[in-house]
């Protein structure tokens, strides 16, 4: 018996692995795939009801983290009830009472379970498209089991339509699977950065397990075994799992391909490979020792190398532990404890359902627009079948090109070809318009953030940024304002190919781009 198997009895482990095999067979025979119908690319990007079993579709259709398509329309929130952690990561520095950083482990207010439930009900009454509640720290949810499960128990009783999620490093996971299932927590994210303890000891200085502190290789080995076992046990119980992996150049970048392969074997639904945040001002070990994060090309190369393995999530925003709203926005300042006291909380389930029906109608219109654009493009002789380009999109949500260039604090990145408009990531940027005026000194940082893109699609753009983007080889496009994103991107791509064919322009490859790390959620940072 392996060391991992020693944590549970052999018969239960055998049943768990049989269940994993059965679930993987179901998925392979008609579930999540990377080659779905028109416009479908993966469960984590734009998978739809034709790509997966009905019971899984019900779990992901309005979950913004488990469906790229849903994240344009539905909101999530995190409640910070779990301050303690049982491991130390070299990329993490938890900060409390902090409102100006946007990254995991940061919160403005720690909450009790009662306060958390009150906040959730207040947010749900004000934001009817908020469909998911997660506990993601600021420590580890399962290192704080009483606070976590007290919160989940009360929400399960008082807000039964809200999906419940938690995030964990996995060390305590095998001991808590029964509690997870008991409270109908059917989405769990596990951060897994390695499947080789020799890699893990470079990431984790120590863990605290079974009343003892472990360090080095031994610590990484215990953590790895617990993570793999916990993942298998969740899969066996029908809980959807998302794996988060932090890409650390020179440490686990190539190794993440093996991580992807191993978590797929154990039934992981999604794999989210995200860039290391290592700015020195955040005070992490990696930040203070000069460990750099990946470039945009490096991140995309690792993600692309994992294609065909576990389905990839590429729309993660590495949210704060108290984030509220659509992915890419944070409305937590609207719902501080003092402000909640002034909100009349009316948890109207019928109103929430009626609003979400409207959202679904809008979502179906987006899918129809994309399908129509793909069909038109397939019949177009002038579209180069081998060309793939990146375009940046300014959006306020609803799946549309509906944001002014100067108001964007992030751009969504789509890879466009004759056959697809595929969401592949996002780029945080400094806010260009401040106080009604454009800050021209911010433009270089914005250009660096989307330097690998051939165009940026916006609802409107001023003359100065238009000229600077054009000079940098990035085409500013406002001709598709308020169109659905995929339709707009595909239409621009067809026009771009036509202009090349006519000789109006010459196609040139773009360079690499800078991933902005740890963007501030308040005032824009000045460019050095």
Short mmCIF file of C-alpha atoms in Angstrom, two decimals:
data_model
loop_
_atom_site.label_atom_id
_atom_site.label_comp_id
_atom_site.label_asym_id
_atom_site.label_seq_id
_atom_site.Cartn_x
_atom_site.Cartn_y
_atom_site.Cartn_z
CA UNK A 1 0.00 0.00 0.00
CA UNK A 2 1.32 3.49 -0.92
CA UNK A 3 1.75 6.21 1.69
CA UNK A 4 -1.23 8.07 0.24
CA UNK A 5 -3.40 4.99 0.63
CA UNK A 6 -2.47 4.79 4.29
CA UNK A 7 -4.66 7.78 5.01
CA UNK A 8 -7.82 5.79 4.27
CA UNK A 9 -8.62 2.11 4.36
CA UNK A 10 -7.79 0.11 1.24
CA UNK A 11 -11.39 -0.78 0.33
CA UNK A 12 -12.55 2.84 0.32
CA UNK A 13 -9.57 3.90 -1.77
CA UNK A 14 -10.29 1.13 -4.27
CA UNK A 15 -13.94 2.27 -4.55
CA UNK A 16 -12.77 5.84 -4.99
CA UNK A 17 -10.48 4.94 -7.87
CA UNK A 18 -13.17 2.82 -9.55
CA UNK A 19 -15.51 5.81 -9.39
CA UNK A 20 -12.82 8.05 -10.88
CA UNK A 21 -12.46 5.65 -13.81
CA UNK A 22 -16.22 5.57 -14.39
CA UNK A 23 -16.51 9.36 -14.35
CA UNK A 24 -13.59 9.76 -16.74
CA UNK A 25 -15.17 7.23 -19.11
CA UNK A 26 -18.41 9.25 -19.02
CA UNK A 27 -16.59 12.44 -19.82
CA UNK A 28 -14.56 10.86 -22.62
CA UNK A 29 -17.62 9.34 -24.26
CA UNK A 30 -19.67 12.49 -24.53
CA UNK A 31 -18.81 14.97 -21.87
CA UNK A 32 -16.43 17.88 -21.82
CA UNK A 33 -14.27 17.94 -24.89
CA UNK A 34 -11.99 20.22 -26.80
CA UNK A 35 -13.74 19.45 -30.05
CA UNK A 36 -17.38 20.21 -29.38
CA UNK A 37 -19.93 21.66 -31.74
CA UNK A 38 -19.72 25.00 -33.53
CA UNK A 39 -18.19 27.54 -31.27
CA UNK A 40 -17.34 25.06 -28.54
CA UNK A 41 -13.79 24.65 -27.41
CA UNK A 42 -13.77 23.36 -23.85
CA UNK A 43 -15.79 23.30 -20.67
CA UNK A 44 -13.59 26.00 -19.24
CA UNK A 45 -13.95 28.27 -22.23
CA UNK A 46 -17.21 28.02 -24.17
CA UNK A 47 -18.55 24.55 -23.53
CA UNK A 48 -22.32 24.20 -23.74
CA UNK A 49 -25.06 21.67 -22.94
CA UNK A 50 -24.18 19.56 -25.98
CA UNK A 51 -20.62 19.08 -24.70
CA UNK A 52 -21.26 17.41 -21.35
CA UNK A 53 -23.69 15.30 -19.30
CA UNK A 54 -26.82 17.16 -18.19
CA UNK A 55 -25.98 16.95 -14.48
CA UNK A 56 -22.61 18.60 -15.06
CA UNK A 57 -24.11 21.30 -17.28
CA UNK A 58 -26.49 22.22 -14.46
CA UNK A 59 -23.50 22.75 -12.17
CA UNK A 60 -21.47 24.91 -14.55
CA UNK A 61 -23.95 26.79 -16.73
CA UNK A 62 -24.12 29.84 -14.45
CA UNK A 63 -20.81 29.43 -12.62
CA UNK A 64 -18.46 32.18 -13.84
CA UNK A 65 -15.30 30.30 -12.84
CA UNK A 66 -16.26 27.00 -14.44
CA UNK A 67 -17.59 28.42 -17.71
CA UNK A 68 -15.90 31.14 -19.76
CA UNK A 69 -19.20 31.84 -21.45
CA UNK A 70 -20.98 32.29 -18.10
CA UNK A 71 -18.35 34.67 -16.76
CA UNK A 72 -19.55 37.40 -19.11
CA UNK A 73 -22.99 37.32 -17.49
CA UNK A 74 -22.88 35.96 -13.93
CA UNK A 75 -21.21 37.26 -10.78
CA UNK A 76 -19.49 35.61 -7.84
CA UNK A 77 -18.48 36.67 -4.36
CA UNK A 78 -15.96 35.52 -1.78
CA UNK A 79 -16.31 35.85 2.00
CA UNK A 80 -13.19 36.09 4.13
CA UNK A 81 -13.96 33.79 7.04
CA UNK A 82 -10.83 31.60 6.90
CA UNK A 83 -7.72 33.51 8.11
CA UNK A 84 -5.49 30.61 9.19
CA UNK A 85 -3.31 28.55 6.86
CA UNK A 86 -1.56 25.21 7.29
CA UNK A 87 1.19 25.67 4.68
CA UNK A 88 3.54 28.42 3.58
CA UNK A 89 3.94 29.21 -0.12
CA UNK A 90 6.83 31.28 -1.43
CA UNK A 91 4.41 33.26 -3.64
CA UNK A 92 1.92 34.19 -0.90
CA UNK A 93 1.73 37.00 1.61
CA UNK A 94 -1.65 37.39 3.28
CA UNK A 95 -2.70 40.96 4.04
CA UNK A 96 -5.66 42.06 6.14
CA UNK A 97 -7.29 45.51 6.20
CA UNK A 98 -5.91 46.06 2.70
CA UNK A 99 -8.10 47.65 0.02
CA UNK A 100 -5.62 48.65 -2.69
CA UNK A 101 -4.28 45.32 -3.94
CA UNK A 102 -6.03 42.85 -6.22
CA UNK A 103 -4.61 39.38 -5.65
CA UNK A 104 -5.35 36.22 -3.64
CA UNK A 105 -4.80 36.37 0.11
CA UNK A 106 -5.81 40.03 0.43
CA UNK A 107 -8.91 41.26 2.27
CA UNK A 108 -10.27 44.48 3.71
CA UNK A 109 -12.33 42.85 6.46
CA UNK A 110 -12.25 39.42 8.07
CA UNK A 111 -15.75 38.14 8.78
CA UNK A 112 -17.44 35.83 11.23
CA UNK A 113 -19.79 33.23 9.70
CA UNK A 114 -22.83 35.29 10.78
CA UNK A 115 -21.40 38.43 9.22
CA UNK A 116 -20.55 36.50 6.05
CA UNK A 117 -24.08 35.18 5.66
CA UNK A 118 -25.53 38.64 6.20
CA UNK A 119 -23.20 40.01 3.54
CA UNK A 120 -24.08 37.27 1.05
CA UNK A 121 -27.80 37.89 1.43
CA UNK A 122 -27.28 41.64 1.02
CA UNK A 123 -25.22 41.17 -2.15
CA UNK A 124 -27.69 38.65 -3.55
CA UNK A 125 -30.56 41.08 -3.01
CA UNK A 126 -28.69 43.82 -4.88
CA UNK A 127 -26.97 41.71 -7.57
CA UNK A 128 -29.47 39.06 -8.73
CA UNK A 129 -26.97 37.63 -11.22
CA UNK A 130 -24.68 36.68 -8.31
CA UNK A 131 -24.92 32.89 -8.46
CA UNK A 132 -21.82 31.63 -6.65
CA UNK A 133 -20.42 32.01 -3.13
CA UNK A 134 -16.86 30.93 -2.48
CA UNK A 135 -14.57 30.76 0.53
CA UNK A 136 -11.03 31.36 -0.66
CA UNK A 137 -9.21 32.51 2.43
CA UNK A 138 -7.49 34.73 3.14
CA UNK A 139 -5.86 31.58 4.52
CA UNK A 140 -7.04 28.07 3.67
CA UNK A 141 -10.74 27.23 3.92
CA UNK A 142 -10.11 23.73 5.33
CA UNK A 143 -7.54 24.94 7.86
CA UNK A 144 -10.54 26.80 9.33
CA UNK A 145 -13.16 24.03 9.07
CA UNK A 146 -15.64 25.24 11.71
CA UNK A 147 -15.85 28.78 10.31
CA UNK A 148 -16.03 27.49 6.75
CA UNK A 149 -18.72 24.88 7.32
CA UNK A 150 -20.78 27.04 9.69
CA UNK A 151 -20.96 29.60 6.89
CA UNK A 152 -21.83 26.99 4.29
CA UNK A 153 -24.48 25.38 6.51
CA UNK A 154 -26.33 28.65 7.04
CA UNK A 155 -26.15 29.61 3.37
CA UNK A 156 -27.35 26.18 2.30
CA UNK A 157 -30.43 26.78 4.47
CA UNK A 158 -31.08 30.47 3.71
CA UNK A 159 -29.99 30.82 0.06
CA UNK A 160 -30.51 27.41 -1.54
CA UNK A 161 -30.15 28.67 -5.14
CA UNK A 162 -26.58 29.94 -4.65
CA UNK A 163 -23.82 27.53 -5.65
CA UNK A 164 -21.28 26.90 -2.89
CA UNK A 165 -17.55 26.65 -3.54
CA UNK A 166 -14.36 26.53 -1.57
CA UNK A 167 -10.67 26.74 -2.37
CA UNK A 168 -7.98 24.77 -0.59
CA UNK A 169 -4.35 23.75 -0.80
CA UNK A 170 -5.55 20.16 -0.29
CA UNK A 171 -3.54 19.26 2.79
CA UNK A 172 -6.64 18.80 4.99
CA UNK A 173 -8.93 17.85 2.12
CA UNK A 174 -9.20 14.04 2.58
CA UNK A 175 -10.45 14.54 6.14
CA UNK A 176 -13.21 16.95 5.08
CA UNK A 177 -14.78 15.35 2.01
CA UNK A 178 -17.83 14.12 3.95
CA UNK A 179 -18.50 17.64 5.27
CA UNK A 180 -18.10 19.10 1.78
CA UNK A 181 -20.72 16.73 0.43
CA UNK A 182 -23.01 17.20 3.45
CA UNK A 183 -23.48 20.90 2.74
CA UNK A 184 -23.87 20.49 -1.01
CA UNK A 185 -20.57 22.16 -1.82
CA UNK A 186 -20.25 20.79 -5.32
CA UNK A 187 -17.34 22.91 -6.61
CA UNK A 188 -13.88 22.72 -5.03
CA UNK A 189 -10.67 24.36 -6.22
CA UNK A 190 -7.36 22.76 -5.21
CA UNK A 191 -4.09 24.60 -5.72
CA UNK A 192 -1.64 22.02 -7.08
CA UNK A 193 1.70 23.37 -8.27
CA UNK A 194 3.61 20.11 -8.53
CA UNK A 195 3.37 16.34 -8.59
CA UNK A 196 7.09 15.88 -7.87
CA UNK A 197 8.19 16.73 -4.32
CA UNK A 198 11.60 17.77 -5.65
CA UNK A 199 9.80 20.60 -7.43
CA UNK A 200 7.48 21.19 -4.49
CA UNK A 201 10.25 21.83 -1.97
CA UNK A 202 11.26 24.89 -4.04
CA UNK A 203 7.74 26.31 -3.64
CA UNK A 204 6.71 25.35 -0.08
CA UNK A 205 9.06 26.09 2.88
CA UNK A 206 6.86 24.19 5.33
CA UNK A 207 3.52 22.56 6.05
CA UNK A 208 1.75 21.93 9.37
CA UNK A 209 0.15 18.50 9.37
CA UNK A 210 -1.01 16.16 12.15
CA UNK A 211 0.20 18.55 14.88
CA UNK A 212 3.71 18.72 13.44
CA UNK A 213 5.65 21.07 11.17
CA UNK A 214 7.39 19.47 8.18
CA UNK A 215 9.91 21.13 5.87
CA UNK A 216 11.69 20.51 2.59
CA UNK A 217 11.17 17.39 0.50
CA UNK A 218 9.24 15.60 3.24
CA UNK A 219 6.72 18.45 3.48
CA UNK A 220 6.21 18.54 -0.29
CA UNK A 221 5.78 14.76 -0.42
CA UNK A 222 3.05 14.73 2.24
CA UNK A 223 1.29 17.65 0.56
CA UNK A 224 1.41 15.95 -2.84
CA UNK A 225 0.02 12.67 -1.53
CA UNK A 226 -2.81 14.42 0.32
CA UNK A 227 -3.70 16.50 -2.72
CA UNK A 228 -3.90 13.49 -5.04
CA UNK A 229 -5.98 11.51 -2.56
CA UNK A 230 -8.35 14.40 -1.90
CA UNK A 231 -8.86 14.95 -5.63
CA UNK A 232 -9.71 11.27 -6.15
CA UNK A 233 -12.15 11.29 -3.24
CA UNK A 234 -13.97 14.39 -4.50
CA UNK A 235 -14.27 12.94 -7.99
CA UNK A 236 -15.71 9.74 -6.54
CA UNK A 237 -18.39 11.77 -4.71
CA UNK A 238 -19.39 13.74 -7.81
CA UNK A 239 -17.87 17.06 -6.71
CA UNK A 240 -16.51 19.13 -9.60
CA UNK A 241 -12.88 20.09 -9.11
CA UNK A 242 -10.82 22.90 -10.56
CA UNK A 243 -7.04 22.79 -10.20
CA UNK A 244 -5.17 26.06 -9.80
CA UNK A 245 -1.48 26.06 -10.68
CA UNK A 246 0.85 29.03 -10.38
CA UNK A 247 3.34 29.15 -13.26
CA UNK A 248 6.78 29.91 -11.81
CA UNK A 249 9.43 30.27 -14.57
CA UNK A 250 12.45 28.05 -14.03
CA UNK A 251 10.76 26.07 -11.24
CA UNK A 252 7.55 24.43 -12.47
CA UNK A 253 6.86 25.86 -15.93
CA UNK A 254 7.66 22.69 -17.90
CA UNK A 255 6.53 20.51 -14.98
CA UNK A 256 2.95 21.85 -15.21
CA UNK A 257 2.39 19.71 -18.30
CA UNK A 258 2.86 16.66 -16.07
CA UNK A 259 0.62 18.22 -13.42
CA UNK A 260 -2.09 18.61 -16.05
CA UNK A 261 -1.75 14.98 -17.05
CA UNK A 262 -1.88 13.68 -13.48
CA UNK A 263 -4.90 15.72 -12.36
CA UNK A 264 -6.82 14.66 -15.47
CA UNK A 265 -6.19 11.02 -14.52
CA UNK A 266 -7.87 11.69 -11.19
CA UNK A 267 -10.94 13.36 -12.63
CA UNK A 268 -10.20 17.10 -12.46
CA UNK A 269 -12.80 19.05 -14.41
CA UNK A 270 -10.66 22.13 -15.13
CA UNK A 271 -7.03 23.18 -14.89
CA UNK A 272 -6.29 26.87 -14.35
CA UNK A 273 -2.65 27.77 -15.07
CA UNK A 274 -2.08 31.32 -13.86
CA UNK A 275 0.94 33.62 -13.77
CA UNK A 276 3.08 34.10 -10.68
CA UNK A 277 2.51 37.47 -9.00
CA UNK A 278 5.95 38.46 -7.75
CA UNK A 279 6.17 42.23 -7.44
CA UNK A 280 8.56 43.02 -4.54
CA UNK A 281 6.08 45.40 -2.90
CA UNK A 282 3.80 42.48 -2.08
CA UNK A 283 6.42 41.09 0.30
CA UNK A 284 6.43 37.46 -0.83
CA UNK A 285 9.57 35.30 -0.70
CA UNK A 286 9.65 35.05 -4.48
CA UNK A 287 9.08 38.78 -4.84
CA UNK A 288 11.88 39.66 -2.45
CA UNK A 289 14.34 37.20 -3.98
CA UNK A 290 13.81 38.35 -7.56
CA UNK A 291 11.83 35.39 -8.94
CA UNK A 292 10.13 36.77 -12.02
CA UNK A 293 6.70 35.95 -13.34
CA UNK A 294 6.06 34.67 -16.87
CA UNK A 295 5.55 36.79 -19.97
CA UNK A 296 2.32 36.53 -21.91
CA UNK A 297 3.92 34.25 -24.50
CA UNK A 298 5.40 31.99 -21.83
CA UNK A 299 2.05 31.61 -20.09
CA UNK A 300 0.19 30.89 -23.31
CA UNK A 301 2.86 28.41 -24.45
CA UNK A 302 2.44 26.30 -21.31
CA UNK A 303 -1.35 26.48 -21.56
CA UNK A 304 -1.24 25.48 -25.22
CA UNK A 305 1.14 22.59 -24.41
CA UNK A 306 -1.53 21.20 -22.06
CA UNK A 307 -4.19 21.12 -24.80
CA UNK A 308 -5.69 17.65 -24.98
CA UNK A 309 -5.23 17.07 -21.27
CA UNK A 310 -7.49 18.43 -18.55
CA UNK A 311 -9.72 21.22 -19.88
CA UNK A 312 -8.18 24.63 -19.37
CA UNK A 313 -9.58 27.68 -17.64
CA UNK A 314 -8.07 30.85 -19.11
CA UNK A 315 -10.35 33.53 -17.69
CA UNK A 316 -9.18 33.52 -14.06
CA UNK A 317 -8.60 36.96 -12.49
CA UNK A 318 -6.67 35.76 -9.39
CA UNK A 319 -9.30 37.42 -7.20
CA UNK A 320 -9.03 38.87 -3.73
CA UNK A 321 -10.43 36.77 -0.90
CA UNK A 322 -13.34 39.23 -0.54
CA UNK A 323 -14.12 39.94 -4.22
CA UNK A 324 -17.69 40.77 -5.28
CA UNK A 325 -19.13 41.07 -8.79
CA UNK A 326 -18.33 39.87 -12.28
CA UNK A 327 -14.87 38.42 -12.84
CA UNK A 328 -12.71 41.38 -13.69
CA UNK A 329 -14.59 43.78 -11.42
CA UNK A 330 -14.64 44.15 -7.66
CA UNK A 331 -17.63 45.76 -5.94
CA UNK A 332 -16.61 44.75 -2.43
CA UNK A 333 -16.36 48.39 -1.30
CA UNK A 334 -20.12 48.71 -1.89
CA UNK A 335 -20.78 45.97 0.67
CA UNK A 336 -18.63 46.70 3.70
CA UNK A 337 -20.20 45.80 7.02
CA UNK A 338 -21.15 49.39 7.84
CA UNK A 339 -22.85 49.82 4.44
CA UNK A 340 -24.75 46.53 4.72
CA UNK A 341 -26.53 47.91 7.77
CA UNK A 342 -28.18 50.47 5.47
CA UNK A 343 -29.27 47.91 2.88
CA UNK A 344 -32.78 46.51 3.06
CA UNK A 345 -32.11 42.82 2.57
CA UNK A 346 -34.94 41.10 0.73
CA UNK A 347 -33.91 37.71 -0.54
CA UNK A 348 -36.50 37.41 -3.28
CA UNK A 349 -35.90 34.04 -4.93
CA UNK A 350 -38.54 34.61 -7.61
CA UNK A 351 -36.99 37.96 -8.57
CA UNK A 352 -33.54 36.39 -8.76
CA UNK A 353 -34.81 33.60 -11.00
CA UNK A 354 -36.68 36.04 -13.28
CA UNK A 355 -33.58 38.19 -13.68
CA UNK A 356 -31.42 35.17 -14.45
CA UNK A 357 -33.89 34.10 -17.13
CA UNK A 358 -33.24 37.45 -18.83
CA UNK A 359 -29.51 36.82 -18.52
CA UNK A 360 -29.93 33.41 -20.15
CA UNK A 361 -31.79 34.99 -23.08
CA UNK A 362 -28.91 37.41 -23.56
CA UNK A 363 -26.43 34.57 -23.30
CA UNK A 364 -28.24 32.56 -25.95
CA UNK A 365 -28.21 35.60 -28.23
CA UNK A 366 -24.42 35.75 -27.78
CA UNK A 367 -24.07 32.08 -28.72
CA UNK A 368 -26.32 32.56 -31.77
CA UNK A 369 -24.32 35.59 -32.91
CA UNK A 370 -21.07 33.64 -32.64
CA UNK A 371 -22.48 30.63 -34.52
CA UNK A 372 -23.77 32.91 -37.28
CA UNK A 373 -20.41 34.69 -37.59
CA UNK A 374 -18.53 31.38 -37.76
CA UNK A 375 -20.84 30.10 -40.49
CA UNK A 376 -20.35 33.27 -42.53
CA UNK A 377 -16.59 33.10 -42.10
CA UNK A 378 -16.39 29.44 -43.13
CA UNK A 379 -18.04 30.35 -46.43
CA UNK A 380 -15.71 33.28 -47.01
CA UNK A 381 -13.00 32.60 -49.59
CA UNK A 382 -10.76 35.45 -48.46
CA UNK A 383 -10.14 34.16 -44.94
CA UNK A 384 -6.72 32.56 -44.46
CA UNK A 385 -7.35 29.10 -42.93
CA UNK A 386 -3.91 28.99 -41.30
CA UNK A 387 -3.81 32.42 -39.67
CA UNK A 388 -4.35 32.96 -35.94
CA UNK A 389 -4.24 36.40 -34.32
CA UNK A 390 -4.78 37.88 -30.88
CA UNK A 391 -7.17 40.78 -30.34
CA UNK A 392 -7.81 42.74 -27.14
CA UNK A 393 -11.37 43.65 -26.14
CA UNK A 394 -12.67 46.36 -23.80
CA UNK A 395 -15.85 45.12 -22.15
CA UNK A 396 -18.01 45.90 -19.13
CA UNK A 397 -19.67 42.48 -19.31
CA UNK A 398 -22.67 40.94 -21.03
CA UNK A 399 -20.33 39.47 -23.65
CA UNK A 400 -20.19 42.72 -25.65
CA UNK A 401 -17.67 45.26 -26.90
CA UNK A 402 -19.15 47.94 -24.68
CA UNK A 403 -16.37 49.84 -22.92
CA UNK A 404 -14.51 53.05 -23.75
CA UNK A 405 -10.76 52.53 -24.16
CA UNK A 406 -10.03 55.07 -21.47
CA UNK A 407 -12.27 53.36 -18.91
CA UNK A 408 -10.70 49.90 -19.17
CA UNK A 409 -8.70 48.46 -16.28
CA UNK A 410 -8.32 45.19 -18.14
CA UNK A 411 -8.61 43.88 -21.68
CA UNK A 412 -9.91 40.44 -22.54
CA UNK A 413 -7.74 38.59 -25.07
CA UNK A 414 -9.21 36.44 -27.83
CA UNK A 415 -7.36 34.24 -30.31
CA UNK A 416 -9.16 34.58 -33.62
CA UNK A 417 -8.97 32.30 -36.65
CA UNK A 418 -11.26 31.17 -39.41
CA UNK A 419 -12.70 28.48 -37.12
CA UNK A 420 -12.86 30.12 -33.71
CA UNK A 421 -12.83 33.19 -31.51
CA UNK A 422 -11.31 31.67 -28.37
CA UNK A 423 -10.88 33.46 -25.06
CA UNK A 424 -7.25 32.95 -24.02
CA UNK A 425 -6.70 35.39 -21.17
CA UNK A 426 -6.87 38.94 -19.90
CA UNK A 427 -4.46 41.79 -19.25
CA UNK A 428 -4.74 44.24 -16.39
CA UNK A 429 -3.80 47.81 -17.29
CA UNK A 430 -3.52 51.26 -15.76
CA UNK A 431 -6.65 53.35 -16.05
CA UNK A 432 -6.16 55.84 -18.89
CA UNK A 433 -9.02 58.27 -18.18
CA UNK A 434 -8.80 59.90 -14.76
CA UNK A 435 -11.06 62.76 -13.75
CA UNK A 436 -12.36 63.08 -17.31
CA UNK A 437 -8.92 63.48 -18.87
CA UNK A 438 -6.58 61.02 -20.55
CA UNK A 439 -3.28 60.33 -18.81
CA UNK A 440 -0.91 60.04 -21.78
CA UNK A 441 1.91 58.76 -19.58
CA UNK A 442 -0.18 55.63 -18.96
CA UNK A 443 -0.27 54.71 -22.65
CA UNK A 444 3.14 52.99 -22.84
CA UNK A 445 2.14 50.53 -20.08
CA UNK A 446 -1.14 49.78 -21.87
CA UNK A 447 0.68 49.18 -25.16
CA UNK A 448 3.09 46.81 -23.40
CA UNK A 449 0.16 44.87 -21.92
CA UNK A 450 -1.43 44.18 -25.34
CA UNK A 451 1.70 44.29 -27.49
CA UNK A 452 1.05 40.78 -28.83
CA UNK A 453 -2.37 41.82 -30.19
CA UNK A 454 -3.08 43.01 -33.73
CA UNK A 455 -6.16 45.02 -32.73
CA UNK A 456 -8.06 46.36 -29.75
CA UNK A 457 -11.86 46.41 -29.97
CA UNK A 458 -13.53 49.22 -28.04
CA UNK A 459 -16.83 51.09 -27.94
CA UNK A 460 -15.03 54.42 -28.28
CA UNK A 461 -11.47 55.79 -28.24
CA UNK A 462 -9.89 59.25 -28.26
CA UNK A 463 -7.54 60.65 -30.90
CA UNK A 464 -4.35 60.49 -28.83
CA UNK A 465 -4.53 56.82 -27.79
CA UNK A 466 -5.75 55.96 -31.31
CA UNK A 467 -2.61 57.50 -32.81
CA UNK A 468 -0.24 55.91 -30.29
CA UNK A 469 -1.75 52.44 -30.67
CA UNK A 470 -1.57 52.74 -34.46
CA UNK A 471 2.08 53.80 -34.26
CA UNK A 472 2.75 50.71 -32.13
CA UNK A 473 1.16 48.45 -34.77
CA UNK A 474 -2.07 47.80 -32.82
CA UNK A 475 -5.21 48.69 -34.74
CA UNK A 476 -7.82 50.56 -32.64
CA UNK A 477 -11.31 49.46 -33.74
CA UNK A 478 -14.61 51.05 -32.66
CA UNK A 479 -16.65 49.90 -35.66
CA UNK A 480 -18.18 47.00 -33.70
CA UNK A 481 -19.31 48.94 -30.62
CA UNK A 482 -21.93 47.03 -28.60
CA UNK A 483 -21.71 43.93 -30.79
CA UNK A 484 -21.16 40.57 -29.11
CA UNK A 485 -17.44 40.00 -28.67
CA UNK A 486 -17.02 36.83 -30.73
CA UNK A 487 -19.05 38.23 -33.62
CA UNK A 488 -17.05 41.46 -33.54
CA UNK A 489 -13.69 39.67 -33.38
CA UNK A 490 -14.58 37.30 -36.22
CA UNK A 491 -15.91 40.15 -38.38
CA UNK A 492 -12.75 42.18 -37.82
CA UNK A 493 -10.62 39.13 -38.65
CA UNK A 494 -12.44 38.57 -41.95
CA UNK A 495 -11.97 42.24 -42.85
CA UNK A 496 -8.28 42.04 -41.88
CA UNK A 497 -7.76 39.05 -44.18
CA UNK A 498 -9.55 40.85 -47.02
CA UNK A 499 -7.28 43.90 -46.64
CA UNK A 500 -4.22 41.65 -46.78
CA UNK A 501 -5.54 39.95 -49.93
CA UNK A 502 -6.16 43.34 -51.59
CA UNK A 503 -2.68 44.54 -50.70
CA UNK A 504 -3.99 47.34 -48.49
CA UNK A 505 -1.91 46.15 -45.53
CA UNK A 506 0.98 43.79 -44.87
CA UNK A 507 0.57 41.22 -42.13
CA UNK A 508 3.35 41.30 -39.54
CA UNK A 509 3.91 39.14 -36.48
CA UNK A 510 3.54 40.82 -33.10
CA UNK A 511 5.94 40.71 -30.15
CA UNK A 512 5.52 39.52 -26.59
CA UNK A 513 3.44 41.30 -23.96
CA UNK A 514 3.87 42.18 -20.31
CA UNK A 515 1.53 40.59 -17.77
CA UNK A 516 0.68 43.21 -15.19
CA UNK A 517 1.11 41.60 -11.78
CA UNK A 518 -0.88 42.45 -8.70
CA UNK A 519 -2.81 45.32 -10.23
CA UNK A 520 -4.14 47.92 -7.86
CA UNK A 521 -7.90 48.15 -7.52
CA UNK A 522 -7.87 51.86 -6.70
CA UNK A 523 -6.02 54.68 -8.43
CA UNK A 524 -3.85 53.80 -11.39
CA UNK A 525 -0.19 53.21 -10.77
CA UNK A 526 2.20 55.59 -12.47
CA UNK A 527 4.56 54.23 -15.08
CA UNK A 528 8.16 54.32 -13.93
#
